[in-house]
Short mmCIF file of C-alpha atoms (C1' of nucleotides) in Angstrom, two decimals:
data_model
loop_
_atom_site.label_atom_id
_atom_site.label_comp_id
_atom_site.label_asym_id
_atom_site.label_seq_id
_atom_site.Cartn_x
_atom_site.Cartn_y
_atom_site.Cartn_z
CA UNK A 86 0.00 0.00 0.00
CA UNK A 87 2.18 2.84 -1.20
CA UNK A 88 -0.91 4.94 -1.81
CA UNK A 89 -1.55 8.05 0.26
CA UNK A 90 -4.54 8.05 2.59
CA UNK A 91 -6.63 10.60 0.70
CA UNK A 92 -5.64 10.79 -2.94
CA UNK A 93 -4.90 7.78 -5.08
CA UNK A 94 -2.04 8.01 -7.54
CA UNK A 95 -3.29 7.46 -11.05
CA UNK A 96 0.07 6.29 -12.31
CA UNK A 97 0.05 3.49 -9.79
CA UNK A 98 -3.60 2.62 -10.20
CA UNK A 99 -4.19 2.96 -13.95
CA UNK A 100 -2.21 -0.13 -14.81
CA UNK A 101 -4.31 -3.06 -15.86
CA UNK A 102 -1.63 -5.72 -15.77
CA UNK A 103 -2.30 -7.24 -12.40
CA UNK A 104 -4.50 -10.29 -12.71
CA UNK A 105 -8.03 -10.48 -11.50
CA UNK A 106 -8.64 -7.32 -9.55
CA UNK A 107 -10.79 -4.45 -10.73
CA UNK A 108 -8.86 -1.31 -11.55
CA UNK A 109 -9.34 2.32 -12.24
CA UNK A 110 -9.30 1.30 -15.87
CA UNK A 111 -12.57 -0.56 -15.45
CA UNK A 112 -14.17 2.44 -13.78
CA UNK A 113 -12.91 4.73 -16.50
CA UNK A 114 -14.30 2.37 -19.11
CA UNK A 115 -17.73 2.55 -17.51
CA UNK A 116 -17.47 6.31 -17.15
CA UNK A 117 -16.18 6.81 -20.64
CA UNK A 118 -18.67 4.72 -22.53
CA UNK A 119 -21.42 6.36 -24.42
CA UNK A 120 -24.44 5.98 -22.18
CA UNK A 121 -23.53 4.88 -18.65
CA UNK A 122 -23.21 8.29 -17.04
CA UNK A 123 -26.41 9.45 -18.65
CA UNK A 124 -28.24 6.48 -17.17
CA UNK A 125 -26.67 7.03 -13.76
CA UNK A 126 -27.63 10.68 -13.81
CA UNK A 127 -31.25 9.76 -14.47
CA UNK A 128 -31.25 7.17 -11.72
CA UNK A 129 -30.11 9.79 -9.25
CA UNK A 130 -33.71 11.01 -9.30
CA UNK A 131 -34.87 7.65 -8.04
CA UNK A 132 -35.68 4.17 -9.39
CA UNK A 133 -36.80 4.07 -13.00
CA UNK A 134 -38.36 1.53 -15.29
CA UNK A 135 -36.79 0.37 -18.52
CA UNK A 136 -39.33 2.17 -20.63
CA UNK A 137 -38.96 5.40 -18.73
CA UNK A 138 -35.23 5.39 -19.24
CA UNK A 139 -35.67 4.60 -22.92
CA UNK A 140 -38.01 7.55 -23.27
CA UNK A 141 -35.77 9.94 -21.35
CA UNK A 142 -32.53 9.15 -23.14
CA UNK A 143 -32.82 10.60 -26.62
CA UNK A 144 -31.14 8.55 -29.31
CA UNK A 145 -30.38 5.41 -27.32
CA UNK A 146 -31.25 2.11 -28.95
CA UNK A 147 -33.00 -0.68 -27.10
CA UNK A 148 -29.89 -2.77 -27.43
CA UNK A 149 -27.58 -0.14 -25.93
CA UNK A 150 -29.93 0.59 -23.06
CA UNK A 151 -30.02 -3.10 -22.24
CA UNK A 152 -26.27 -3.52 -22.58
CA UNK A 153 -25.55 -0.41 -20.52
CA UNK A 154 -27.87 -1.47 -17.73
CA UNK A 155 -26.34 -4.93 -17.68
CA UNK A 156 -22.84 -3.54 -17.42
CA UNK A 157 -23.87 -1.18 -14.63
CA UNK A 158 -25.52 -4.03 -12.81
CA UNK A 159 -22.51 -6.26 -13.26
CA UNK A 160 -20.27 -3.57 -11.81
CA UNK A 161 -22.59 -3.20 -8.83
CA UNK A 162 -23.57 0.38 -9.56
CA UNK A 163 -27.19 -0.41 -10.36
CA UNK A 164 -29.69 -2.89 -9.03
CA UNK A 165 -32.35 -4.57 -11.09
CA UNK A 166 -35.64 -5.61 -9.54
CA UNK A 167 -38.25 -7.41 -11.58
CA UNK A 168 -41.80 -7.80 -10.33
CA UNK A 169 -43.47 -10.97 -11.56
CA UNK A 170 -46.59 -9.32 -12.88
CA UNK A 171 -48.32 -9.17 -16.19
CA UNK A 172 -47.33 -7.05 -17.95
CA UNK A 173 -43.82 -7.34 -16.51
CA UNK A 174 -42.40 -4.48 -14.49
CA UNK A 175 -38.69 -3.98 -13.94
CA UNK A 176 -37.13 -1.24 -11.89
CA UNK A 177 -33.56 -0.07 -12.00
CA UNK A 178 -32.07 1.86 -9.12
CA UNK A 179 -28.69 3.12 -8.01
CA UNK A 180 -27.03 0.90 -5.46
CA UNK A 181 -25.26 2.55 -2.52
CA UNK A 182 -22.07 2.12 -4.53
CA UNK A 183 -23.68 3.85 -7.48
CA UNK A 184 -24.87 6.66 -5.29
CA UNK A 185 -21.41 7.15 -3.89
CA UNK A 186 -20.23 7.77 -7.45
CA UNK A 187 -22.28 10.91 -7.59
CA UNK A 188 -19.78 13.06 -5.76
CA UNK A 189 -16.71 12.43 -7.94
CA UNK A 190 -18.80 12.35 -11.09
CA UNK A 191 -20.57 15.59 -10.48
CA UNK A 192 -17.23 17.17 -9.62
CA UNK A 193 -16.11 16.07 -13.05
CA UNK A 194 -19.28 17.31 -14.70
CA UNK A 195 -18.91 20.62 -12.96
CA UNK A 196 -15.33 20.91 -14.16
CA UNK A 197 -16.32 19.98 -17.70
CA UNK A 198 -19.15 22.46 -17.70
CA UNK A 199 -16.94 25.24 -16.37
CA UNK A 200 -14.23 24.65 -18.98
CA UNK A 201 -16.37 23.99 -22.04
CA UNK A 202 -15.33 27.18 -23.71
CA UNK A 203 -11.58 26.70 -23.26
CA UNK A 204 -11.93 23.23 -24.61
CA UNK A 205 -13.80 24.35 -27.70
CA UNK A 206 -11.47 27.27 -28.38
CA UNK A 207 -8.42 25.08 -28.10
CA UNK A 208 -9.86 22.67 -30.61
CA UNK A 209 -10.68 25.41 -33.03
CA UNK A 210 -7.17 26.83 -32.81
CA UNK A 211 -5.65 23.40 -33.25
CA UNK A 212 -7.81 22.45 -36.19
CA UNK A 213 -7.24 25.80 -37.85
CA UNK A 214 -3.48 25.38 -37.71
CA UNK A 215 -3.57 21.92 -39.23
CA UNK A 216 -4.28 23.41 -42.69
CA UNK B 263 -11.06 21.43 -0.83
CA UNK B 264 -14.76 20.82 -1.23
CA UNK B 265 -16.76 20.48 -4.39
CA UNK B 266 -17.68 23.62 -6.27
CA UNK B 267 -20.74 25.47 -4.95
CA UNK B 268 -23.11 24.63 -7.78
CA UNK B 269 -22.84 21.20 -9.34
CA UNK B 270 -23.57 20.67 -13.00
CA UNK B 271 -26.42 18.37 -13.90
CA UNK B 272 -25.17 15.48 -15.96
CA UNK B 273 -28.51 14.89 -17.58
CA UNK B 274 -28.49 18.39 -18.95
CA UNK B 275 -24.86 18.38 -19.96
CA UNK B 276 -24.32 14.89 -21.31
CA UNK B 277 -26.25 15.48 -24.47
CA UNK B 278 -24.17 15.83 -27.58
CA UNK B 279 -26.81 17.14 -29.92
CA UNK B 280 -26.14 20.86 -29.72
CA UNK B 281 -23.97 22.06 -32.54
CA UNK B 282 -20.39 23.17 -32.19
CA UNK B 283 -19.79 23.47 -28.48
CA UNK B 284 -17.68 21.06 -26.48
CA UNK B 285 -19.63 18.94 -24.06
CA UNK B 286 -19.15 16.70 -21.12
CA UNK B 287 -19.20 13.91 -23.65
CA UNK B 288 -15.93 15.11 -25.13
CA UNK B 289 -14.33 15.27 -21.72
CA UNK B 290 -15.58 11.83 -20.85
CA UNK B 291 -14.19 10.54 -24.14
CA UNK B 292 -10.76 11.90 -23.26
CA UNK B 293 -10.99 10.58 -19.72
CA UNK B 294 -12.30 7.22 -20.80
CA UNK B 295 -9.82 6.43 -23.51
CA UNK B 296 -7.07 3.98 -22.88
CA UNK B 297 -4.04 6.17 -22.24
CA UNK B 298 -4.95 9.83 -21.67
CA UNK B 299 -5.25 9.77 -17.91
CA UNK B 300 -2.06 7.79 -17.59
CA UNK B 301 -0.22 10.42 -19.60
CA UNK B 302 -1.77 13.24 -17.61
CA UNK B 303 -0.80 11.58 -14.36
CA UNK B 304 2.81 11.37 -15.48
CA UNK B 305 2.84 14.99 -16.60
CA UNK B 306 1.71 16.04 -13.15
CA UNK B 307 5.31 15.45 -12.10
CA UNK B 308 6.48 18.05 -14.57
CA UNK B 309 7.27 18.36 -18.28
CA UNK B 310 8.36 15.18 -19.99
CA UNK B 311 9.91 14.23 -23.27
CA UNK B 312 8.30 11.86 -25.73
CA UNK B 313 10.84 9.14 -25.07
CA UNK B 314 10.51 9.42 -21.33
CA UNK B 315 6.76 9.00 -21.55
CA UNK B 316 7.16 6.04 -23.87
CA UNK B 317 9.51 4.41 -21.39
CA UNK B 318 7.31 5.10 -18.38
CA UNK B 319 4.05 3.87 -19.86
CA UNK B 320 4.33 0.12 -20.09
CA UNK B 321 2.63 -1.40 -23.07
CA UNK B 322 1.85 1.76 -25.02
CA UNK B 323 2.67 1.74 -28.72
CA UNK B 324 4.40 4.63 -30.44
CA UNK B 325 1.30 5.26 -32.43
CA UNK B 326 -0.97 5.48 -29.40
CA UNK B 327 1.41 7.71 -27.49
CA UNK B 328 1.50 10.08 -30.44
CA UNK B 329 -2.24 9.99 -30.96
CA UNK B 330 -2.94 10.46 -27.26
CA UNK B 331 -0.61 13.43 -26.98
CA UNK B 332 -2.15 15.02 -30.06
CA UNK B 333 -5.64 14.64 -28.69
CA UNK B 334 -4.60 16.09 -25.34
CA UNK B 335 -2.93 19.00 -27.10
CA UNK B 336 -5.95 19.57 -29.29
CA UNK B 337 -8.18 19.70 -26.22
CA UNK B 338 -5.86 22.20 -24.58
CA UNK B 339 -4.86 19.95 -21.70
CA UNK B 340 -1.26 19.55 -22.77
CA UNK B 341 1.25 21.84 -24.45
CA UNK B 342 3.91 20.70 -26.87
CA UNK B 343 7.22 22.53 -27.14
CA UNK B 344 9.80 21.47 -29.68
CA UNK B 345 13.37 22.74 -29.48
CA UNK B 346 15.05 23.00 -32.88
CA UNK B 347 18.16 21.10 -31.96
CA UNK B 348 19.90 18.05 -33.29
CA UNK B 349 18.88 15.55 -32.16
CA UNK B 350 15.37 16.97 -31.80
CA UNK B 351 13.94 17.55 -28.34
CA UNK B 352 10.23 17.85 -27.63
CA UNK B 353 8.70 18.50 -24.27
CA UNK B 354 5.11 17.91 -23.24
CA UNK B 355 3.64 19.65 -20.23
CA UNK B 356 0.28 20.10 -18.58
CA UNK B 357 -1.40 23.38 -19.41
CA UNK B 358 -3.15 25.28 -16.63
CA UNK B 359 -6.35 23.68 -17.89
CA UNK B 360 -4.74 20.27 -17.68
CA UNK B 361 -3.53 20.97 -14.17
CA UNK B 362 -7.00 21.99 -13.12
CA UNK B 363 -8.20 18.54 -14.12
CA UNK B 364 -6.15 17.01 -11.37
CA UNK B 365 -8.66 17.72 -8.64
CA UNK B 366 -11.72 16.02 -10.16
CA UNK B 367 -9.63 13.24 -11.64
CA UNK B 368 -7.87 12.34 -8.46
CA UNK B 369 -11.19 12.41 -6.68
CA UNK B 370 -12.33 9.83 -9.18
CA UNK B 371 -9.15 7.79 -8.81
CA UNK B 372 -9.53 7.86 -5.06
CA UNK B 373 -13.10 6.68 -5.36
CA UNK B 374 -12.11 3.93 -7.76
CA UNK B 375 -9.30 2.79 -5.54
CA UNK B 376 -11.50 2.77 -2.47
CA UNK B 377 -14.22 0.70 -4.15
CA UNK B 378 -12.09 -1.74 -6.13
CA UNK B 379 -13.12 -4.67 -4.00
CA UNK B 380 -16.87 -4.04 -4.21
CA UNK B 381 -16.52 -3.71 -7.93
CA UNK B 382 -14.66 -6.97 -8.31
CA UNK B 383 -16.97 -8.87 -5.99
CA UNK B 384 -20.02 -7.64 -7.83
CA UNK B 385 -18.59 -8.83 -11.10
CA UNK B 386 -17.79 -12.22 -9.71
CA UNK B 387 -21.28 -12.63 -8.34
CA UNK B 388 -22.82 -11.51 -11.60
CA UNK B 389 -20.66 -13.74 -13.76
CA UNK B 390 -21.23 -16.71 -11.49
CA UNK B 391 -24.99 -16.39 -11.82
CA UNK B 392 -24.88 -16.24 -15.59
CA UNK B 393 -24.23 -19.99 -15.84
"C1'" DC C 139 14.89 11.41 -31.19
"C1'" DG C 140 10.39 11.89 -32.29
"C1'" DG C 141 7.64 10.90 -34.97
"C1'" DT C 142 4.31 8.93 -39.89
"C1'" DA C 143 2.08 5.53 -42.83
"C1'" DT C 144 -0.28 1.41 -43.44
"C1'" DC C 145 -2.71 -2.54 -42.34
"C1'" DC C 146 -5.74 -5.26 -39.52
"C1'" DG C 147 -8.23 -7.39 -35.75
"C1'" DA C 148 -11.07 -6.36 -31.62
"C1'" DT C 149 -14.61 -3.88 -29.62
"C1'" DG C 150 -18.48 -0.52 -29.32
"C1'" DT C 151 -22.57 0.95 -31.25
"C1'" DG C 152 -26.79 1.05 -34.18
"C1'" DA C 153 -30.85 -0.87 -37.09
"C1'" DT C 154 -34.00 -4.19 -37.49
"C1'" DA C 155 -36.71 -8.06 -36.43
"C1'" DC C 156 -38.55 -11.06 -33.12
"C1'" DT C 157 -40.31 -12.92 -28.10
"C1'" DG C 158 -42.12 -14.40 -23.05
"C1'" DC D 220 -43.36 -4.11 -21.16
"C1'" DA D 221 -38.91 -5.43 -21.31
"C1'" DG D 222 -36.23 -7.43 -23.37
"C1'" DT D 223 -33.09 -11.00 -27.14
"C1'" DA D 224 -30.93 -12.18 -31.70
"C1'" DT D 225 -28.58 -11.04 -35.69
"C1'" DC D 226 -26.12 -8.41 -38.77
"C1'" DA D 227 -23.59 -4.36 -40.25
"C1'" DC D 228 -20.49 -0.73 -39.58
"C1'" DA D 229 -17.36 2.68 -37.45
"C1'" DT D 230 -13.88 3.64 -34.37
"C1'" DC D 231 -10.07 2.21 -31.38
"C1'" DG D 232 -5.84 0.33 -30.60
"C1'" DG D 233 -1.71 -2.72 -31.78
"C1'" DA D 234 2.13 -4.31 -35.02
"C1'" DT D 235 5.24 -3.19 -38.24
"C1'" DA D 236 7.89 -0.50 -41.30
"C1'" DC D 237 9.72 3.75 -42.60
"C1'" DC D 238 11.24 9.04 -42.25
"C1'" DG D 239 13.46 14.06 -41.19
#
DNA sequence: CGGTATCCGATGTGATACTG
DNA sequence: CAGTATCACATCGGATACCG
């Protein structure tokens, strides 16, 4: 445990070459994929049904909603509860682990929102210079 | 240091359907890709040369180091300075924008590190149930 | 030293059709 | 309603060879 008590060192933690264990890489994969954080952000309002999520996430396909929810469930961020009724009802909710993600994620979102303009300007400058 | 006073709403910011502007999606893409955060974490120690980075990032290919650095430069997170000497010398450094990423990113890394075990256990449980 | 150029396989995502 | 199955395609990343 060479890691400091409060902040983890990315250089030490990013590596994915130890066998078995989950790593920052896995978290970053979940965070970086196309739909996961959108789903999580919706679930922060409370449990939601599959159809509700599908309606509230513009542009997502049925397949990707299913896949995203399965990955989130596998990683323990989301729980799935199905009620054996007809018609079937399934509710997805954030687990405690998923809820605990809110703080770092919204810090990131806040940062991203605050620096949107710098980001965009830098890209414009860069792209302009390329030709 | 605590989180910024007003937090950005991911549901409002995740969308990538407005024209032109940079969005949280772009940031998440940079954060989620395979090597960017590793590079950023190394640059937090100070400016580094291409060769040094290549040596310190196990498993990265020349191509991906180049591509990653270009993307980071394009997004304004990293600056590139080339000294017209022979042999050539090029130094990469974090920009102020890149440095400002450290806080949210290390919060995320800390979270990921702290919850590694829950993550891994959840995956094991999930995978075990699938057959 | 610090890159490009090219090829190619793996993975992520989307469209469409079908089901308990 | 809440999915699954299949195919098709784009992008990502790795290997290799070459260049100023």
